[in-house]
C-alpha cells in the first residue's frame, strides 16, 4: 500500500461518523485545530465529511463565541481531562447539549475554509454550508477581540498552554514556574497520557501538569467568567503563532465575506491593529524573529521557537523582515547539514530536547504552515526544501505525531503513528 492509500485508510479508521479523532487511543475526542487540519485532507475526497466534522465542532461553540479546544465524544476513561473535569456547565455561555472544554485553540478555520472554497467554489452544498458557518466564524473572532484583547491593541492572549496548541513549548516555562501552586489545594487527578512507555518520556512533566490543572480549576471556580479570569489568571501570554494564525484567518474571513456578501463587522480594523501591534511589540529586529509577550508581567519572552517565524503566514512582516527571518531560519538556530526542517525549538539552545514534543521535534502542522508563509512571499525554493523534508519524513517513518529533527537518528517518528493531521496534511501537500 502506498502512503497515500495509507493516509486515506488512517483517516477512515479515526473517523467516528461525527468527527475525526486526532489518534485512536491518545486523543479520542474532537480537537479544535486538529479538526481544521483534518478537514484539508478529507476535502480531497469527501466534502460531506468535512461539513459533518465542522458542524460537530461548531455545535460546541459557546454563546459568547468561544470555540472550545475539545468537543467531547462519549467519555472513554482513557483521556484526562474529560468532560466531567471541565464542569463547563458552570458557564452561562456553554452549550447545554454538547460537552466541551472551557478553553480555546488557534483559530485556523478561516484560512482552512477559504482554502477548501478555492478548490470547490462551484459546489453548491459547500457554499450553502459556508453561509451557515460564516456568522459563527465571525462570532469567534469577535470573542477574541472583545474578551482576549487585554491591552486593547489587537494582541490576543492565551490563558492556558493548551490554548496555544504547542502545549509544552519552552516559551511558557518562565511564566509557569513563576506560578505559586499549593499542591494540596489542587483537585485530585490522574494523568492518562503516560501509558505508552516510549512516548511517556516525551510528554510534559508532572510540574507542568500541576499547573495545567491549577489553571483549569481556577477557570471553573470562576464559573468561566471572562472578566474575573482576566483579572486573576496568572498566565496570559501573547503567542506569535496564535496571533499569526488569527491574522491569516481574519484575512480569509474578510475575503470570504466579500465573496458571499456577508457581514464581518469590524474585522478589517481589528486585523490592522493586530498586524501593527505585532510589529511594534513582538518583532525583534536584532534576532530577526518575533517573540512572545507576557501580558501579566508586561515583558517580552525572549525564547525563540519556530512560532516566532510563523507571522509570515498572516502577511505580518514586510519583505525586509522576511529576509531577516529567512536568514534566521536557514542559519544554525533552525538548520544544519544533519537536520530536517523545521525544528520546534532553537537547535543551539542547551535545553533543546530533540525527542520531546514541542521542545525540539518537527510537527507536520507547523511545517505545513511555514511552507504557506514562504510561498506567500515568493520564497518558493525554500518552501520546496521544507516540503521535501516533510515528505521524506513521512515516506521513511509514517504518520507519526512528531519527528526527530536529526537525520542520523534511526527511528525518528515519535508519539502515536496514527496521527490524523500528519495524514491529512500529507494529502493536502501532495495535491
Ligand atoms: C496535543 C497537541 C495539540 C493537539 C492535541 C490533539 O495536545 O499539543 O496541539 O491539538 O494533542 O492532537
Coordinates of C-alpha atoms and ligand atoms in Angstrom, one line a residue:
X1 CA 0.0 0.0 0.0
X2 CA 1.4 3.4 -0.8
X3 CA 1.5 6.2 1.7
X4 CA -1.4 8.0 0.0
X5 CA -3.7 5.0 0.4
X6 CA -2.4 4.6 4.0
X7 CA -3.3 8.2 4.7
X8 CA -6.9 7.7 3.5
X9 CA -7.2 4.5 5.5
X10 CA -5.9 6.2 8.6
X11 CA -8.5 9.0 8.2
X12 CA -11.2 6.4 7.8
X13 CA -10.1 4.5 10.8
X14 CA -10.1 7.6 13.0
X15 CA -13.5 8.8 11.7
X16 CA -16.3 8.3 14.2
X17 CA -19.2 9.2 12.0
X18 CA -19.4 12.7 13.5
X19 CA -15.7 13.8 13.8
X20 CA -12.2 12.5 13.4
X21 CA -10.2 11.6 16.4
X22 CA -6.6 13.0 16.3
X23 CA -5.5 9.5 17.1
X24 CA -7.3 6.3 18.1
X25 CA -6.1 6.0 21.7
X26 CA -4.2 9.0 22.9
X27 CA -6.7 11.6 21.7
X28 CA -10.2 10.1 21.5
X29 CA -12.3 13.3 21.2
X30 CA -12.6 16.2 18.7
X31 CA -9.9 18.8 18.9
X32 CA -10.3 22.3 17.6
X33 CA -7.3 23.0 15.3
X34 CA -6.9 19.3 14.5
X35 CA -10.4 19.4 13.1
X36 CA -9.3 22.1 10.7
X37 CA -6.1 20.4 9.6
X38 CA -8.0 17.2 9.2
X39 CA -10.7 18.8 7.0
X40 CA -8.0 19.7 4.5
X41 CA -7.2 16.0 3.9
X42 CA -10.8 15.0 3.8
X43 CA -11.6 17.8 1.4
X44 CA -9.6 15.8 -1.2
X45 CA -12.2 13.0 -1.4
X46 CA -15.2 13.6 0.8
X47 CA -16.7 17.1 1.2
X48 CA -19.7 15.8 3.1
X49 CA -17.3 14.6 5.8
X50 CA -15.7 18.0 6.1
X51 CA -19.2 19.5 6.6
X52 CA -20.2 17.0 9.2
X53 CA -16.8 17.4 11.0
X54 CA -17.3 21.2 11.1
X55 CA -20.9 21.0 12.2
X56 CA -19.8 18.9 15.1
X57 CA -17.0 21.3 16.1
X58 CA -19.2 24.4 15.9
X59 CA -22.1 22.6 17.8
X60 CA -19.7 23.1 20.7
X61 CA -19.3 26.8 20.3
X62 CA -20.3 28.9 23.4
X63 CA -22.8 31.6 23.0
X64 CA -20.1 34.2 23.7
X65 CA -18.3 33.0 20.6
X66 CA -15.6 30.8 22.3
X67 CA -14.8 27.7 20.3
X68 CA -13.5 25.1 22.8
X69 CA -10.3 23.3 22.3
X70 CA -12.1 20.0 22.8
X71 CA -15.6 18.9 21.8
X72 CA -16.2 15.6 23.6
X73 CA -17.5 12.3 22.3
X74 CA -18.7 9.8 24.8
X75 CA -16.4 9.5 27.9
X76 CA -13.7 7.0 27.3
X77 CA -12.0 6.8 30.7
X78 CA -8.6 6.8 29.0
X79 CA -8.1 10.6 28.4
X80 CA -7.6 13.2 31.0
X81 CA -9.2 15.7 31.5
X82 CA -12.5 14.6 30.1
X83 CA -15.9 16.4 30.3
X84 CA -16.5 15.8 34.0
X85 CA -13.4 17.7 34.9
X86 CA -14.1 20.8 33.0
X87 CA -17.5 21.5 34.5
X88 CA -18.2 23.8 31.6
X89 CA -21.9 23.9 32.6
X90 CA -20.8 26.4 35.3
X91 CA -20.7 28.9 32.5
X92 CA -23.9 30.6 31.3
X93 CA -22.4 30.5 27.8
X94 CA -21.6 26.8 27.3
X95 CA -24.0 24.7 25.1
X96 CA -26.3 22.6 27.2
X97 CA -26.5 19.6 24.9
X98 CA -22.8 19.3 23.9
X99 CA -19.9 18.7 26.2
X100 CA -16.8 20.7 25.8
X101 CA -13.7 22.0 27.4
X102 CA -13.6 25.7 28.5
X103 CA -10.6 27.0 26.7
X104 CA -9.8 27.6 23.0
X105 CA -7.1 26.7 20.4
X106 CA -5.6 28.5 17.5
X107 CA -8.3 29.8 15.1
X108 CA -7.3 28.0 11.8
X109 CA -10.8 27.8 10.4
X110 CA -10.9 31.0 8.4
X111 CA -8.0 30.1 6.2
X112 CA -8.8 26.4 6.0
X113 CA -12.3 27.0 4.8
X114 CA -11.0 29.6 2.3
X115 CA -8.5 27.0 1.0
X116 CA -11.3 24.4 0.6
X117 CA -13.5 27.0 -1.0
X118 CA -10.8 27.9 -3.6
X119 CA -10.9 24.3 -4.8
X120 CA -14.7 23.8 -4.6
X121 CA -16.1 27.2 -5.4
X122 CA -18.7 25.6 -7.7
X123 CA -20.0 23.1 -5.1
X124 CA -23.5 24.4 -4.1
X125 CA -23.7 22.2 -1.0
X126 CA -20.3 23.6 0.2
X127 CA -21.3 27.2 -0.5
X128 CA -24.6 26.7 1.4
X129 CA -22.6 25.2 4.3
X130 CA -20.1 28.2 4.2
X131 CA -23.0 30.6 4.5
X132 CA -24.3 28.6 7.5
X133 CA -20.9 28.6 9.3
X134 CA -19.7 32.1 8.4
X135 CA -21.6 34.1 11.1
X136 CA -20.1 31.6 13.7
X137 CA -16.6 32.2 12.5
X138 CA -17.1 36.0 12.8
X139 CA -18.5 35.5 16.3
X140 CA -15.4 33.5 17.2
X141 CA -13.1 36.3 16.1
X142 CA -15.3 38.9 17.8
X143 CA -14.9 36.9 21.0
X144 CA -11.1 37.1 20.7
X145 CA -11.1 40.9 20.1
X146 CA -13.7 41.5 22.9
X147 CA -12.5 39.2 25.7
X148 CA -8.9 38.3 24.9
X149 CA -7.5 41.6 24.0
X150 CA -6.5 43.0 27.4
X151 CA -4.2 45.7 26.1
X152 CA -6.8 46.8 23.5
X153 CA -4.1 46.8 20.9
X154 CA -5.3 43.8 18.9
X155 CA -2.9 41.3 20.5
X156 CA -4.8 38.3 21.6
X157 CA -3.7 36.4 24.8
X158 CA -3.9 32.8 25.6
X159 CA -4.6 31.8 29.2
X160 CA -3.5 28.2 29.2
X161 CA -0.6 26.4 27.4
X162 CA -3.1 24.1 25.8
X163 CA -4.7 27.0 24.1
X164 CA -1.5 27.5 22.1
X165 CA -1.6 24.0 20.5
X166 CA 2.2 23.9 21.4
X167 CA 1.5 22.6 24.9
X168 CA 4.9 22.4 26.5
X169 CA 6.8 24.9 24.4
X170 CA 9.8 26.5 26.2
X171 CA 8.0 29.8 25.7
X172 CA 5.8 29.1 28.7
X173 CA 8.5 27.9 31.1
X174 CA 9.1 31.1 32.9
X175 CA 5.5 32.1 33.4
X176 CA 4.6 28.6 34.5
X177 CA 7.4 28.3 37.0
X178 CA 6.5 31.8 38.4
X179 CA 3.1 30.5 39.3
X180 CA 2.8 29.7 43.0
X181 CA 0.9 26.5 43.4
X182 CA -0.4 25.0 46.6
X183 CA -0.3 21.3 45.6
X184 CA -2.5 20.3 48.4
X185 CA -5.3 22.5 47.1
X186 CA -5.2 21.0 43.7
X187 CA -8.2 18.8 42.8
X188 CA -7.4 15.1 42.5
X189 CA -6.4 13.9 39.1
X190 CA -4.7 11.1 37.3
X191 CA -2.9 11.6 34.0
X192 CA -3.8 9.2 31.2
X193 CA -1.1 10.2 28.7
X194 CA 1.7 8.1 30.1
X195 CA 0.5 4.6 29.2
X196 CA 2.9 4.2 26.2
X197 CA 6.3 3.8 27.9
X198 CA 8.3 5.2 25.0
X199 CA 6.1 8.2 24.5
X200 CA 5.8 8.9 28.2
X201 CA 9.3 10.2 28.3
X202 CA 8.5 12.9 25.7
X203 CA 5.4 14.2 27.4
X204 CA 5.0 17.3 29.6
X205 CA 6.4 16.9 33.2
X206 CA 4.3 16.5 36.4
X207 CA 5.2 20.1 37.3
X208 CA 3.6 21.2 34.0
X209 CA 0.5 19.1 34.6
X210 CA 0.0 20.5 38.1
X211 CA 0.0 24.0 36.5
X212 CA -2.3 22.9 33.7
X213 CA -4.8 21.6 36.3
X214 CA -4.4 24.6 38.5
X215 CA -5.5 26.8 35.7
X216 CA -8.5 24.7 34.7
X217 CA -9.5 24.6 38.3
X218 CA -9.2 28.4 38.5
X219 CA -11.4 28.9 35.4
X220 CA -14.2 26.6 36.8
X221 CA -14.0 28.2 40.2
X222 CA -14.6 31.5 38.5
X223 CA -17.5 29.9 36.5
X224 CA -15.7 30.8 33.3
X225 CA -16.4 34.5 33.9
X226 CA -14.2 36.3 31.3
X227 CA -13.7 39.4 33.4
X228 CA -12.8 37.6 36.5
X229 CA -10.4 35.3 34.6
X230 CA -8.7 38.3 33.0
X231 CA -8.2 39.8 36.5
X232 CA -7.0 36.7 38.2
X233 CA -5.3 34.4 35.7
X234 CA -1.5 34.3 36.3
X235 CA -0.9 33.0 32.8
X236 CA -1.7 35.4 30.0
X237 CA 0.6 35.4 27.0
X238 CA 0.6 36.8 23.5
X239 CA 1.8 34.0 21.4
X240 CA 3.2 34.8 17.9
X241 CA 1.9 31.6 16.4
X242 CA -1.7 32.1 17.7
X243 CA -1.8 35.7 16.6
X244 CA -0.3 34.8 13.2
X245 CA -3.0 32.2 12.7
X246 CA -5.6 34.6 13.8
X247 CA -4.4 37.2 11.3
X248 CA -4.4 34.8 8.4
X249 CA -7.9 33.7 9.3
X250 CA -9.1 37.3 9.6
X251 CA -7.9 38.0 6.1
X252 CA -9.6 34.8 4.8
X253 CA -12.9 35.7 6.5
X254 CA -12.8 39.2 5.0
X255 CA -12.2 37.7 1.5
X256 CA -15.0 35.1 2.0
X257 CA -17.3 37.7 3.4
X258 CA -16.9 39.8 0.3
X259 CA -17.5 36.8 -1.9
X260 CA -20.5 35.6 0.0
X261 CA -21.7 39.2 0.6
X262 CA -21.9 38.5 4.3
X263 CA -21.1 40.8 7.3
X264 CA -17.8 40.6 9.0
X265 CA -18.2 43.6 11.4
X266 CA -15.0 45.3 12.5
X267 CA -12.6 42.7 11.3
X268 CA -10.6 44.9 8.8
X269 CA -9.9 47.4 11.6
X270 CA -9.0 44.8 14.2
X271 CA -6.8 42.9 11.8
X272 CA -4.8 46.0 11.1
X273 CA -4.4 46.6 14.8
X274 CA -3.0 43.1 15.3
X275 CA -0.5 43.4 12.5
X276 CA 0.6 46.8 13.7
X277 CA 1.0 45.7 17.3
X278 CA 2.8 42.5 16.4
X279 CA 5.4 44.6 14.6
X280 CA 5.5 47.2 17.4
X281 CA 5.7 44.9 20.4
X282 CA 6.8 41.4 19.2
X283 CA 9.3 42.0 16.4
X284 CA 12.9 41.5 17.4
X285 CA 15.0 43.4 14.9
X286 CA 18.3 42.1 16.1
X287 CA 17.3 38.4 16.1
X288 CA 15.1 38.5 13.0
X289 CA 12.2 36.8 14.7
X290 CA 9.0 37.6 16.6
X291 CA 8.9 36.8 20.3
X292 CA 6.0 36.3 22.7
X293 CA 4.8 38.8 25.3
X294 CA 3.9 38.1 28.9
X295 CA 0.8 40.3 29.5
X296 CA 0.8 39.7 33.3
X297 CA 4.4 40.9 33.8
X298 CA 4.3 43.3 30.8
X299 CA 7.6 41.9 29.3
X300 CA 9.0 40.2 26.3
X301 CA 9.6 36.4 26.4
X302 CA 12.9 36.1 24.6
X303 CA 12.7 32.4 23.9
X304 CA 12.8 31.8 20.2
X305 CA 11.0 28.9 18.8
X306 CA 9.5 28.1 15.4
X307 CA 6.4 30.0 16.5
X308 CA 8.4 33.3 16.0
X309 CA 8.8 32.6 12.3
X310 CA 5.1 32.0 11.7
X311 CA 3.9 35.6 11.3
X312 CA 4.8 35.1 7.6
X313 CA 1.6 33.2 7.1
X314 CA -0.5 36.3 8.0
X315 CA 1.5 38.8 5.9
X316 CA 2.6 40.5 9.1
X317 CA 6.3 41.2 8.3
X318 CA 7.4 43.3 5.3
X319 CA 9.8 41.8 2.8
X320 CA 12.9 43.1 4.6
X321 CA 11.7 41.5 7.8
X322 CA 11.0 38.2 6.0
X323 CA 14.6 38.3 4.6
X324 CA 15.9 38.6 8.1
X325 CA 13.6 35.8 9.3
X326 CA 14.8 33.5 6.5
X327 CA 18.4 34.2 7.5
X328 CA 17.4 33.1 10.9
X329 CA 15.5 30.0 9.8
X330 CA 18.3 28.8 7.4
X331 CA 21.1 29.5 9.9
X332 CA 22.4 27.3 12.7
X333 CA 19.5 28.0 15.1
X334 CA 17.0 26.1 12.9
X335 CA 19.0 24.2 10.4
X336 CA 22.3 22.4 9.8
X337 CA 23.6 19.7 7.4
X338 CA 22.4 17.0 9.8
X339 CA 18.8 18.2 10.4
X340 CA 15.5 18.3 8.7
X341 CA 13.2 21.4 8.6
X342 CA 11.7 22.8 10.9
X343 CA 12.6 22.0 14.5
X344 CA 10.2 23.5 17.0
X345 CA 13.0 24.9 19.1
X346 CA 16.3 26.6 18.5
X347 CA 18.9 23.9 17.8
X348 CA 21.7 25.7 19.6
X349 CA 19.9 26.0 22.9
X350 CA 21.4 23.8 25.6
X351 CA 17.9 22.7 26.7
X352 CA 16.7 21.6 23.3
X353 CA 15.3 18.1 23.6
X354 CA 15.0 16.5 20.1
X355 CA 12.5 13.9 21.2
X356 CA 10.3 15.9 23.5
X357 CA 7.0 17.1 21.9
X358 CA 7.1 20.8 21.3
X359 CA 10.7 21.3 22.7
X360 CA 12.6 20.3 19.6
X361 CA 10.8 17.9 17.3
X362 CA 9.3 18.7 14.0
X363 CA 5.5 18.7 13.6
X364 CA 3.7 18.3 10.2
X365 CA 1.3 21.1 11.0
X366 CA 3.9 23.8 11.6
X367 CA 5.9 22.6 8.6
X368 CA 2.7 23.0 6.5
X369 CA 2.2 26.5 7.9
X370 CA 5.7 27.7 7.2
X371 CA 5.5 26.4 3.6
X372 CA 2.4 28.5 3.2
X373 CA 4.2 31.5 4.7
X374 CA 7.2 31.2 2.5
X375 CA 5.1 30.7 -0.6
X376 CA 3.2 33.9 0.3
X377 CA 6.4 35.9 0.0
X378 CA 7.6 34.1 -3.1
X379 CA 10.4 32.1 -1.4
X380 CA 9.3 29.0 -3.3
X381 CA 12.7 27.3 -3.3
X382 CA 13.0 27.3 0.5
X383 CA 9.3 26.3 0.7
X384 CA 10.1 23.4 -1.5
X385 CA 13.0 22.3 0.7
X386 CA 10.7 22.2 3.7
X387 CA 8.2 20.3 1.6
X388 CA 10.8 17.8 0.5
X389 CA 11.9 17.2 4.1
X390 CA 8.3 16.8 5.3
X391 CA 7.5 14.3 2.6
X392 CA 10.7 12.4 3.3
X393 CA 9.9 12.1 7.0
X394 CA 6.5 10.7 6.2
X395 CA 7.7 8.4 3.5
X396 CA 10.5 7.0 5.7
X397 CA 8.8 6.7 9.0
X398 CA 5.0 7.1 8.6
X399 CA 2.2 9.2 10.1
X400 CA 3.8 10.0 13.4
X401 CA 2.8 12.8 15.7
X402 CA 6.2 14.4 15.8
X403 CA 9.7 13.7 14.4
X404 CA 13.3 14.0 15.5
X405 CA 15.0 16.8 13.5
X406 CA 18.3 14.9 13.4
X407 CA 18.9 12.9 10.1
X408 CA 21.1 10.3 11.7
X409 CA 18.5 9.0 14.1
X410 CA 17.2 5.6 13.1
X411 CA 13.6 5.6 14.1
X412 CA 12.8 9.2 14.2
X413 CA 9.0 9.2 14.5
X414 CA 7.6 9.7 17.9
X415 CA 4.2 9.6 19.8
X416 CA 1.4 7.9 18.0
X417 CA 1.9 6.7 14.4
X418 CA -1.7 7.1 13.5
X419 CA -1.9 10.8 13.8
X420 CA -4.7 12.2 11.7
X421 CA -3.3 15.7 10.9
X422 CA 0.0 14.1 9.7
X423 CA -2.0 12.0 7.2
X424 CA -4.4 14.8 6.1
X425 CA -1.8 17.5 5.6
X426 CA 0.3 14.9 3.7
X427 CA -2.7 14.5 1.3
X428 CA -3.1 18.3 1.1
X429 CA 0.6 18.8 0.3
X430 CA 0.6 16.2 -2.4
X431 CA -2.4 17.7 -4.2
Ligands
LIG1 C1 -1.6 17.7 21.8 C2 -1.0 18.8 20.9 C3 -2.2 19.7 20.4 C4 -3.2 18.9 19.7 C5 -3.7 17.7 20.6 C6 -4.6 16.7 19.8 O1 -2.2 18.2 22.9 O2 -0.1 19.5 21.6 O3 -1.7 20.7 19.5 O4 -4.3 19.6 19.3 O5 -2.6 17.0 21.1 O6 -3.9 16.2 18.7

